[in-house]
PDB file of C-alpha atoms in Angstrom:
ATOM      1  CA  ASP A1473     -18.818 -72.146  24.024  1.00 96.00           C
ATOM      2  CA  ILE A1474     -21.411 -71.948  21.266  1.00 97.00           C
ATOM      3  CA  GLN A1475     -20.494 -69.473  18.555  1.00 98.00           C
ATOM      4  CA  MET A1476     -23.300 -67.629  16.794  1.00 98.00           C
ATOM      5  CA  THR A1477     -22.460 -66.490  13.273  1.00 98.00           C
ATOM      6  CA  GLN A1478     -24.887 -63.923  11.977  1.00 98.00           C
ATOM      7  CA  SER A1479     -25.189 -62.844   8.336  1.00 96.00           C
ATOM      8  CA  PRO A1480     -25.155 -60.501   6.652  1.00 97.00           C
ATOM      9  CA  SER A1481     -23.524 -57.955   8.939  1.00 98.00           C
ATOM     10  CA  PHE A1482     -24.985 -55.133   6.881  1.00 98.00           C
ATOM     11  CA  LEU A1483     -28.127 -55.021   4.770  1.00 97.00           C
ATOM     12  CA  SER A1484     -29.660 -52.298   2.644  1.00 98.00           C
ATOM     13  CA  ALA A1485     -33.240 -52.761   1.441  1.00 98.00           C
ATOM     14  CA  SER A1486     -36.225 -50.775   0.201  1.00 98.00           C
ATOM     15  CA  VAL A1487     -39.584 -50.217   1.840  1.00 98.00           C
ATOM     16  CA  GLY A1488     -41.795 -53.187   1.053  1.00 98.00           C
ATOM     17  CA  ASP A1489     -38.900 -55.600   0.501  1.00 98.00           C
ATOM     18  CA  ARG A1490     -38.769 -59.033   2.077  1.00 98.00           C
ATOM     19  CA  VAL A1491     -35.696 -59.166   4.304  1.00 98.00           C
ATOM     20  CA  THR A1492     -33.991 -62.227   5.755  1.00 98.00           C
ATOM     21  CA  ILE A1493     -31.277 -62.373   8.398  1.00 98.00           C
ATOM     22  CA  ASN A1494     -29.519 -65.579   9.316  1.00 98.00           C
ATOM     23  CA  CYS A1495     -27.883 -66.992  12.414  1.00 98.00           C
ATOM     24  CA  LYS A1496     -25.844 -70.161  12.459  1.00 98.00           C
ATOM     25  CA  ALA A1497     -24.900 -71.885  15.703  1.00 98.00           C
ATOM     26  CA  SER A1498     -21.646 -73.817  16.032  1.00 98.00           C
ATOM     27  CA  GLN A1499     -23.596 -76.702  17.590  1.00 98.00           C
ATOM     28  CA  ASN A1500     -27.160 -77.821  18.063  1.00 98.00           C
ATOM     29  CA  ILE A1501     -29.187 -75.356  20.136  1.00 98.00           C
ATOM     30  CA  ASN A1502     -32.561 -76.979  19.452  1.00 97.00           C
ATOM     31  CA  ARG A1503     -34.975 -74.040  19.189  1.00 97.00           C
ATOM     32  CA  TYR A1504     -33.437 -71.962  21.969  1.00 97.00           C
ATOM     33  CA  LEU A1505     -32.841 -68.876  19.913  1.00 97.00           C
ATOM     34  CA  ASN A1506     -34.167 -65.343  20.353  1.00 97.00           C
ATOM     35  CA  TRP A1507     -34.096 -62.362  17.994  1.00 98.00           C
ATOM     36  CA  TYR A1508     -33.699 -58.795  19.226  1.00 98.00           C
ATOM     37  CA  GLN A1509     -34.075 -55.435  17.549  1.00 98.00           C
ATOM     38  CA  GLN A1510     -31.988 -52.494  18.722  1.00 98.00           C
ATOM     39  CA  LYS A1511     -32.679 -49.017  17.428  1.00 98.00           C
ATOM     40  CA  LEU A1512     -30.058 -46.307  17.686  1.00 96.00           C
ATOM     41  CA  GLY A1513     -29.627 -45.110  21.253  1.00 94.00           C
ATOM     42  CA  GLU A1514     -32.111 -47.595  22.682  1.00 96.00           C
ATOM     43  CA  ALA A1515     -32.004 -50.854  24.594  1.00 97.00           C
ATOM     44  CA  PRO A1516     -32.635 -54.050  22.647  1.00 97.00           C
ATOM     45  CA  LYS A1517     -36.186 -55.328  22.294  1.00 97.00           C
ATOM     46  CA  LEU A1518     -37.249 -58.963  21.991  1.00 97.00           C
ATOM     47  CA  LEU A1519     -38.960 -59.784  18.695  1.00 98.00           C
ATOM     48  CA  ILE A1520     -38.953 -63.576  18.466  1.00 98.00           C
ATOM     49  CA  TYR A1521     -38.327 -66.175  21.170  1.00 97.00           C
ATOM     50  CA  ASN A1522     -37.648 -69.898  20.904  1.00 97.00           C
ATOM     51  CA  ALA A1523     -36.933 -69.577  17.193  1.00 97.00           C
ATOM     52  CA  ASN A1524     -40.438 -68.923  15.935  1.00 98.00           C
ATOM     53  CA  SER A1525     -42.678 -67.438  18.647  1.00 98.00           C
ATOM     54  CA  LEU A1526     -43.683 -63.836  18.086  1.00 98.00           C
ATOM     55  CA  GLN A1527     -43.322 -61.673  21.173  1.00 96.00           C
ATOM     56  CA  THR A1528     -46.481 -59.883  22.319  1.00 94.00           C
ATOM     57  CA  GLY A1529     -46.948 -56.556  20.610  1.00 95.00           C
ATOM     58  CA  ILE A1530     -44.532 -57.226  17.753  1.00 97.00           C
ATOM     59  CA  PRO A1531     -45.970 -56.733  14.239  1.00 98.00           C
ATOM     60  CA  SER A1532     -46.793 -59.900  12.344  1.00 98.00           C
ATOM     61  CA  ARG A1533     -44.454 -58.930   9.483  1.00 98.00           C
ATOM     62  CA  PHE A1534     -41.686 -60.307  11.721  1.00 98.00           C
ATOM     63  CA  SER A1535     -41.271 -64.076  11.794  1.00 98.00           C
ATOM     64  CA  GLY A1536     -38.633 -66.579  12.773  1.00 98.00           C
ATOM     65  CA  SER A1537     -37.797 -70.066  11.643  1.00 98.00           C
ATOM     66  CA  GLY A1538     -35.226 -72.767  12.078  1.00 98.00           C
ATOM     67  CA  SER A1539     -33.988 -75.309  14.559  1.00 98.00           C
ATOM     68  CA  GLY A1540     -30.760 -77.078  15.386  1.00 98.00           C
ATOM     69  CA  THR A1541     -28.031 -74.855  13.981  1.00 98.00           C
ATOM     70  CA  ASP A1542     -29.663 -72.680  11.315  1.00 98.00           C
ATOM     71  CA  PHE A1543     -32.127 -69.897  12.007  1.00 98.00           C
ATOM     72  CA  THR A1544     -33.739 -67.092  10.051  1.00 98.00           C
ATOM     73  CA  LEU A1545     -35.459 -63.843  10.931  1.00 98.00           C
ATOM     74  CA  THR A1546     -37.763 -62.599   8.175  1.00 98.00           C
ATOM     75  CA  ILE A1547     -39.392 -59.233   7.753  1.00 98.00           C
ATOM     76  CA  SER A1548     -42.098 -59.803   5.167  1.00 98.00           C
ATOM     77  CA  SER A1549     -42.496 -56.184   4.096  1.00 98.00           C
ATOM     78  CA  LEU A1550     -39.874 -53.751   5.327  1.00 98.00           C
ATOM     79  CA  GLN A1551     -41.146 -50.576   6.961  1.00 98.00           C
ATOM     80  CA  PRO A1552     -39.147 -47.394   7.683  1.00 97.00           C
ATOM     81  CA  GLU A1553     -39.405 -48.010  11.428  1.00 98.00           C
ATOM     82  CA  ASP A1554     -37.603 -51.320  11.007  1.00 98.00           C
ATOM     83  CA  VAL A1555     -34.270 -49.559  10.515  1.00 98.00           C
ATOM     84  CA  ALA A1556     -32.217 -51.006  13.353  1.00 98.00           C
ATOM     85  CA  THR A1557     -29.565 -53.555  14.244  1.00 98.00           C
ATOM     86  CA  TYR A1558     -30.769 -57.103  14.783  1.00 98.00           C
ATOM     87  CA  PHE A1559     -29.123 -59.660  17.059  1.00 98.00           C
ATOM     88  CA  CYS A1560     -29.695 -63.328  17.718  1.00 98.00           C
ATOM     89  CA  LEU A1561     -29.108 -64.908  21.128  1.00 98.00           C
ATOM     90  CA  GLN A1562     -28.765 -68.581  21.969  1.00 97.00           C
ATOM     91  CA  HIS A1563     -30.124 -69.619  25.360  1.00 96.00           C
ATOM     92  CA  ASN A1564     -29.606 -73.352  25.023  1.00 96.00           C
ATOM     93  CA  SER A1565     -26.523 -73.444  27.222  1.00 96.00           C
ATOM     94  CA  TRP A1566     -24.086 -71.374  29.240  1.00 96.00           C
ATOM     95  CA  PRO A1567     -22.460 -69.074  28.395  1.00 97.00           C
ATOM     96  CA  ARG A1568     -25.216 -67.279  26.538  1.00 97.00           C
ATOM     97  CA  THR A1569     -23.891 -65.931  23.245  1.00 98.00           C
ATOM     98  CA  PHE A1570     -25.125 -63.306  20.843  1.00 98.00           C
ATOM     99  CA  GLY A1571     -24.611 -63.100  17.126  1.00 98.00           C
ATOM    100  CA  GLY A1572     -22.508 -60.227  15.846  1.00 98.00           C
ATOM    101  CA  GLY A1573     -25.497 -58.225  14.630  1.00 98.00           C
ATOM    102  CA  THR A1574     -27.026 -57.170  11.325  1.00 98.00           C
ATOM    103  CA  LYS A1575     -27.378 -53.470  10.629  1.00 98.00           C
ATOM    104  CA  LEU A1576     -30.433 -52.874   8.457  1.00 98.00           C
ATOM    105  CA  GLU A1577     -30.736 -49.641   6.523  1.00 98.00           C
ATOM    106  CA  LEU A1578     -33.137 -48.265   3.935  1.00 97.00           C
ATOM    107  CA  LYS A1579     -31.982 -48.101   0.343  1.00 95.00           C
TER     108      LYS A1579
ATOM    109  CA  GLU B 877     -45.163 -49.242  34.509  1.00 94.00           C
ATOM    110  CA  VAL B 878     -42.129 -51.515  34.424  1.00 95.00           C
ATOM    111  CA  GLN B 879     -38.825 -49.787  35.059  1.00 97.00           C
ATOM    112  CA  LEU B 880     -35.249 -50.952  35.345  1.00 98.00           C
ATOM    113  CA  VAL B 881     -32.938 -48.101  36.274  1.00 98.00           C
ATOM    114  CA  GLU B 882     -29.193 -48.659  36.296  1.00 98.00           C
ATOM    115  CA  SER B 883     -26.752 -46.510  38.222  1.00 98.00           C
ATOM    116  CA  GLY B 884     -23.164 -46.475  39.375  1.00 98.00           C
ATOM    117  CA  GLY B 885     -21.354 -46.098  36.086  1.00 97.00           C
ATOM    118  CA  GLY B 886     -18.567 -43.675  35.329  1.00 97.00           C
ATOM    119  CA  LEU B 887     -14.869 -43.325  34.588  1.00 98.00           C
ATOM    120  CA  VAL B 888     -12.547 -45.674  36.457  1.00 98.00           C
ATOM    121  CA  GLN B 889      -8.854 -46.492  36.147  1.00 98.00           C
ATOM    122  CA  PRO B 890      -7.687 -49.917  35.015  1.00 98.00           C
ATOM    123  CA  GLY B 891      -7.362 -52.333  37.899  1.00 98.00           C
ATOM    124  CA  ARG B 892      -9.905 -50.523  40.046  1.00 98.00           C
ATOM    125  CA  SER B 893     -13.426 -51.569  41.038  1.00 98.00           C
ATOM    126  CA  LEU B 894     -16.932 -50.344  40.393  1.00 98.00           C
ATOM    127  CA  LYS B 895     -20.354 -51.508  41.507  1.00 98.00           C
ATOM    128  CA  LEU B 896     -23.419 -51.132  39.315  1.00 98.00           C
ATOM    129  CA  SER B 897     -26.960 -51.153  40.658  1.00 98.00           C
ATOM    130  CA  CYS B 898     -30.274 -51.733  38.951  1.00 98.00           C
ATOM    131  CA  ALA B 899     -33.512 -50.723  40.657  1.00 98.00           C
ATOM    132  CA  ALA B 900     -36.572 -52.592  39.448  1.00 98.00           C
ATOM    133  CA  SER B 901     -40.202 -51.590  39.743  1.00 97.00           C
ATOM    134  CA  GLY B 902     -43.549 -52.424  38.199  1.00 97.00           C
ATOM    135  CA  PHE B 903     -43.132 -56.208  38.231  1.00 96.00           C
ATOM    136  CA  THR B 904     -42.452 -58.971  40.733  1.00 97.00           C
ATOM    137  CA  PHE B 905     -38.663 -58.814  40.662  1.00 97.00           C
ATOM    138  CA  SER B 906     -38.180 -61.891  42.842  1.00 97.00           C
ATOM    139  CA  ASN B 907     -39.899 -64.110  40.260  1.00 97.00           C
ATOM    140  CA  TYR B 908     -37.324 -63.548  37.532  1.00 97.00           C
ATOM    141  CA  TYR B 909     -33.806 -64.569  36.736  1.00 97.00           C
ATOM    142  CA  MET B 910     -31.927 -61.343  36.028  1.00 98.00           C
ATOM    143  CA  ALA B 911     -28.957 -60.610  33.810  1.00 98.00           C
ATOM    144  CA  TRP B 912     -26.387 -58.009  32.879  1.00 98.00           C
ATOM    145  CA  VAL B 913     -25.597 -57.474  29.208  1.00 98.00           C
ATOM    146  CA  ARG B 914     -22.990 -55.043  27.918  1.00 98.00           C
ATOM    147  CA  GLN B 915     -22.266 -53.298  24.650  1.00 98.00           C
ATOM    148  CA  ALA B 916     -18.894 -51.777  23.862  1.00 98.00           C
ATOM    149  CA  PRO B 917     -19.044 -48.542  21.840  1.00 96.00           C
ATOM    150  CA  LYS B 918     -20.319 -49.266  18.325  1.00 94.00           C
ATOM    151  CA  LYS B 919     -20.065 -53.018  18.979  1.00 96.00           C
ATOM    152  CA  GLY B 920     -22.426 -55.908  19.519  1.00 96.00           C
ATOM    153  CA  LEU B 921     -24.062 -57.288  22.626  1.00 98.00           C
ATOM    154  CA  GLU B 922     -22.235 -59.441  25.153  1.00 98.00           C
ATOM    155  CA  TRP B 923     -23.900 -61.366  27.956  1.00 98.00           C
ATOM    156  CA  VAL B 924     -22.072 -60.675  31.239  1.00 98.00           C
ATOM    157  CA  ALA B 925     -23.884 -62.489  34.051  1.00 98.00           C
ATOM    158  CA  THR B 926     -27.134 -64.104  35.142  1.00 98.00           C
ATOM    159  CA  ILE B 927     -28.507 -64.782  38.613  1.00 98.00           C
ATOM    160  CA  SER B 928     -31.312 -67.096  39.660  1.00 98.00           C
ATOM    161  CA  THR B 929     -34.436 -65.903  41.447  1.00 97.00           C
ATOM    162  CA  SER B 930     -33.088 -66.698  44.917  1.00 97.00           C
ATOM    163  CA  GLY B 931     -29.534 -65.705  44.103  1.00 97.00           C
ATOM    164  CA  SER B 932     -28.224 -69.188  44.787  1.00 98.00           C
ATOM    165  CA  ARG B 933     -27.045 -69.746  41.217  1.00 98.00           C
ATOM    166  CA  THR B 934     -24.909 -67.413  39.141  1.00 98.00           C
ATOM    167  CA  TYR B 935     -23.454 -67.746  35.666  1.00 98.00           C
ATOM    168  CA  TYR B 936     -20.665 -65.865  33.894  1.00 98.00           C
ATOM    169  CA  PRO B 937     -18.706 -66.023  30.648  1.00 98.00           C
ATOM    170  CA  ASP B 938     -14.958 -66.623  30.921  1.00 97.00           C
ATOM    171  CA  SER B 939     -14.271 -62.982  30.020  1.00 97.00           C
ATOM    172  CA  VAL B 940     -15.498 -61.778  33.430  1.00 98.00           C
ATOM    173  CA  LYS B 941     -15.456 -64.910  35.605  1.00 98.00           C
ATOM    174  CA  GLY B 942     -13.487 -64.308  38.791  1.00 97.00           C
ATOM    175  CA  ARG B 943     -13.603 -60.529  38.352  1.00 98.00           C
ATOM    176  CA  PHE B 944     -17.336 -59.744  38.272  1.00 98.00           C
ATOM    177  CA  THR B 945     -19.973 -60.762  40.808  1.00 98.00           C
ATOM    178  CA  ILE B 946     -23.696 -60.525  40.225  1.00 98.00           C
ATOM    179  CA  SER B 947     -26.013 -60.335  43.240  1.00 98.00           C
ATOM    180  CA  ARG B 948     -29.537 -59.321  44.101  1.00 98.00           C
ATOM    181  CA  ASP B 949     -31.655 -58.108  46.988  1.00 98.00           C
ATOM    182  CA  ASN B 950     -35.223 -59.212  46.406  1.00 98.00           C
ATOM    183  CA  ALA B 951     -36.471 -57.202  49.375  1.00 98.00           C
ATOM    184  CA  LYS B 952     -35.205 -54.077  47.646  1.00 98.00           C
ATOM    185  CA  SER B 953     -35.998 -55.253  44.091  1.00 98.00           C
ATOM    186  CA  SER B 954     -32.423 -54.516  43.191  1.00 98.00           C
ATOM    187  CA  LEU B 955     -29.742 -56.144  41.081  1.00 98.00           C
ATOM    188  CA  TYR B 956     -26.037 -55.495  41.412  1.00 98.00           C
ATOM    189  CA  LEU B 957     -22.822 -56.070  39.499  1.00 98.00           C
ATOM    190  CA  GLN B 958     -19.564 -55.808  41.403  1.00 98.00           C
ATOM    191  CA  MET B 959     -16.746 -55.337  38.902  1.00 98.00           C
ATOM    192  CA  ASN B 960     -13.166 -55.796  40.103  1.00 98.00           C
ATOM    193  CA  SER B 961      -9.816 -55.649  38.322  1.00 98.00           C
ATOM    194  CA  LEU B 962     -11.351 -53.638  35.529  1.00 98.00           C
ATOM    195  CA  LYS B 963      -9.717 -53.632  32.108  1.00 98.00           C
ATOM    196  CA  SER B 964      -9.998 -51.254  29.177  1.00 97.00           C
ATOM    197  CA  GLU B 965     -11.973 -53.918  27.313  1.00 97.00           C
ATOM    198  CA  ASP B 966     -14.691 -53.691  29.979  1.00 98.00           C
ATOM    199  CA  THR B 967     -15.576 -50.236  28.651  1.00 98.00           C
ATOM    200  CA  ALA B 968     -19.206 -50.504  27.588  1.00 98.00           C
ATOM    201  CA  THR B 969     -22.794 -49.605  28.264  1.00 98.00           C
ATOM    202  CA  TYR B 970     -24.138 -52.061  30.818  1.00 98.00           C
ATOM    203  CA  TYR B 971     -27.794 -53.062  30.717  1.00 98.00           C
ATOM    204  CA  CYS B 972     -29.733 -54.962  33.324  1.00 98.00           C
ATOM    205  CA  ALA B 973     -32.408 -57.130  31.776  1.00 98.00           C
ATOM    206  CA  THR B 974     -34.648 -60.084  32.348  1.00 96.00           C
ATOM    207  CA  LEU B 975     -33.313 -61.697  29.138  1.00 89.00           C
ATOM    208  CA  ASN B 976     -36.462 -63.769  29.164  1.00 86.00           C
ATOM    209  CA  THR B 977     -39.714 -64.066  27.236  1.00 87.00           C
ATOM    210  CA  VAL B 978     -40.879 -61.422  29.720  1.00 88.00           C
ATOM    211  CA  ASP B 979     -38.563 -58.856  28.190  1.00 91.00           C
ATOM    212  CA  TYR B 980     -37.505 -55.929  30.325  1.00 96.00           C
ATOM    213  CA  TRP B 981     -34.379 -53.831  29.848  1.00 97.00           C
ATOM    214  CA  GLY B 982     -32.946 -50.808  31.562  1.00 97.00           C
ATOM    215  CA  GLN B 983     -31.731 -47.759  29.682  1.00 97.00           C
ATOM    216  CA  GLY B 984     -28.112 -48.703  30.277  1.00 98.00           C
ATOM    217  CA  VAL B 985     -25.238 -47.143  32.196  1.00 98.00           C
ATOM    218  CA  MET B 986     -21.858 -46.281  30.740  1.00 98.00           C
ATOM    219  CA  VAL B 987     -18.645 -47.613  32.239  1.00 98.00           C
ATOM    220  CA  THR B 988     -15.346 -46.251  30.933  1.00 98.00           C
ATOM    221  CA  VAL B 989     -12.111 -47.886  32.012  1.00 98.00           C
ATOM    222  CA  SER B 990      -9.206 -45.606  31.222  1.00 97.00           C
ATOM    223  CA  SER B 991      -6.198 -44.036  32.846  1.00 95.00           C
TER     224      SER B 991
END
């Protein structure tokens, strides 16, 4: 199984900060990586698919990069509504595996 | 409006069975692979099962393989998860989802496995 190691697990930042969250795959997953945002009490929501494609309706301050084993989600200018937990998901092979999550809070 | 509405959750004793349902509307259900994803209380997400559009192919992680069965009825736009031999570690909120670039999720249904 492919292990997805996400870091950091917790992040505190200020409004306007540039925020980066990382996911590392235990083996090559090409660009088959998605990023999800989950707000408290809600279902997850897709932000980025296939490593760097912005999902329809998602603000352009969100971006993704990477390929192979190392991936990054970047929020260019943190907004209060971005407080959430973020997860990566590899869909290169079965079983699908999620990263452990990054809880993002406002400083 | 797209809706995925899960039902069938509740409290069940270890070793017993439970069947979850997910009613889909607002999109062409039969065109999409469908999945179940779960989240234990205050924990991360875990993929549980995926089924192909026709239902001919199913996929599971080792943690549920042989105990859980995903199925679908395209005529009823419904997805199911039959869960047998339940364990305490299966306690979670279960979401049905497309898990696709066309991103639809239900609101989740809670399953508690406890004596």
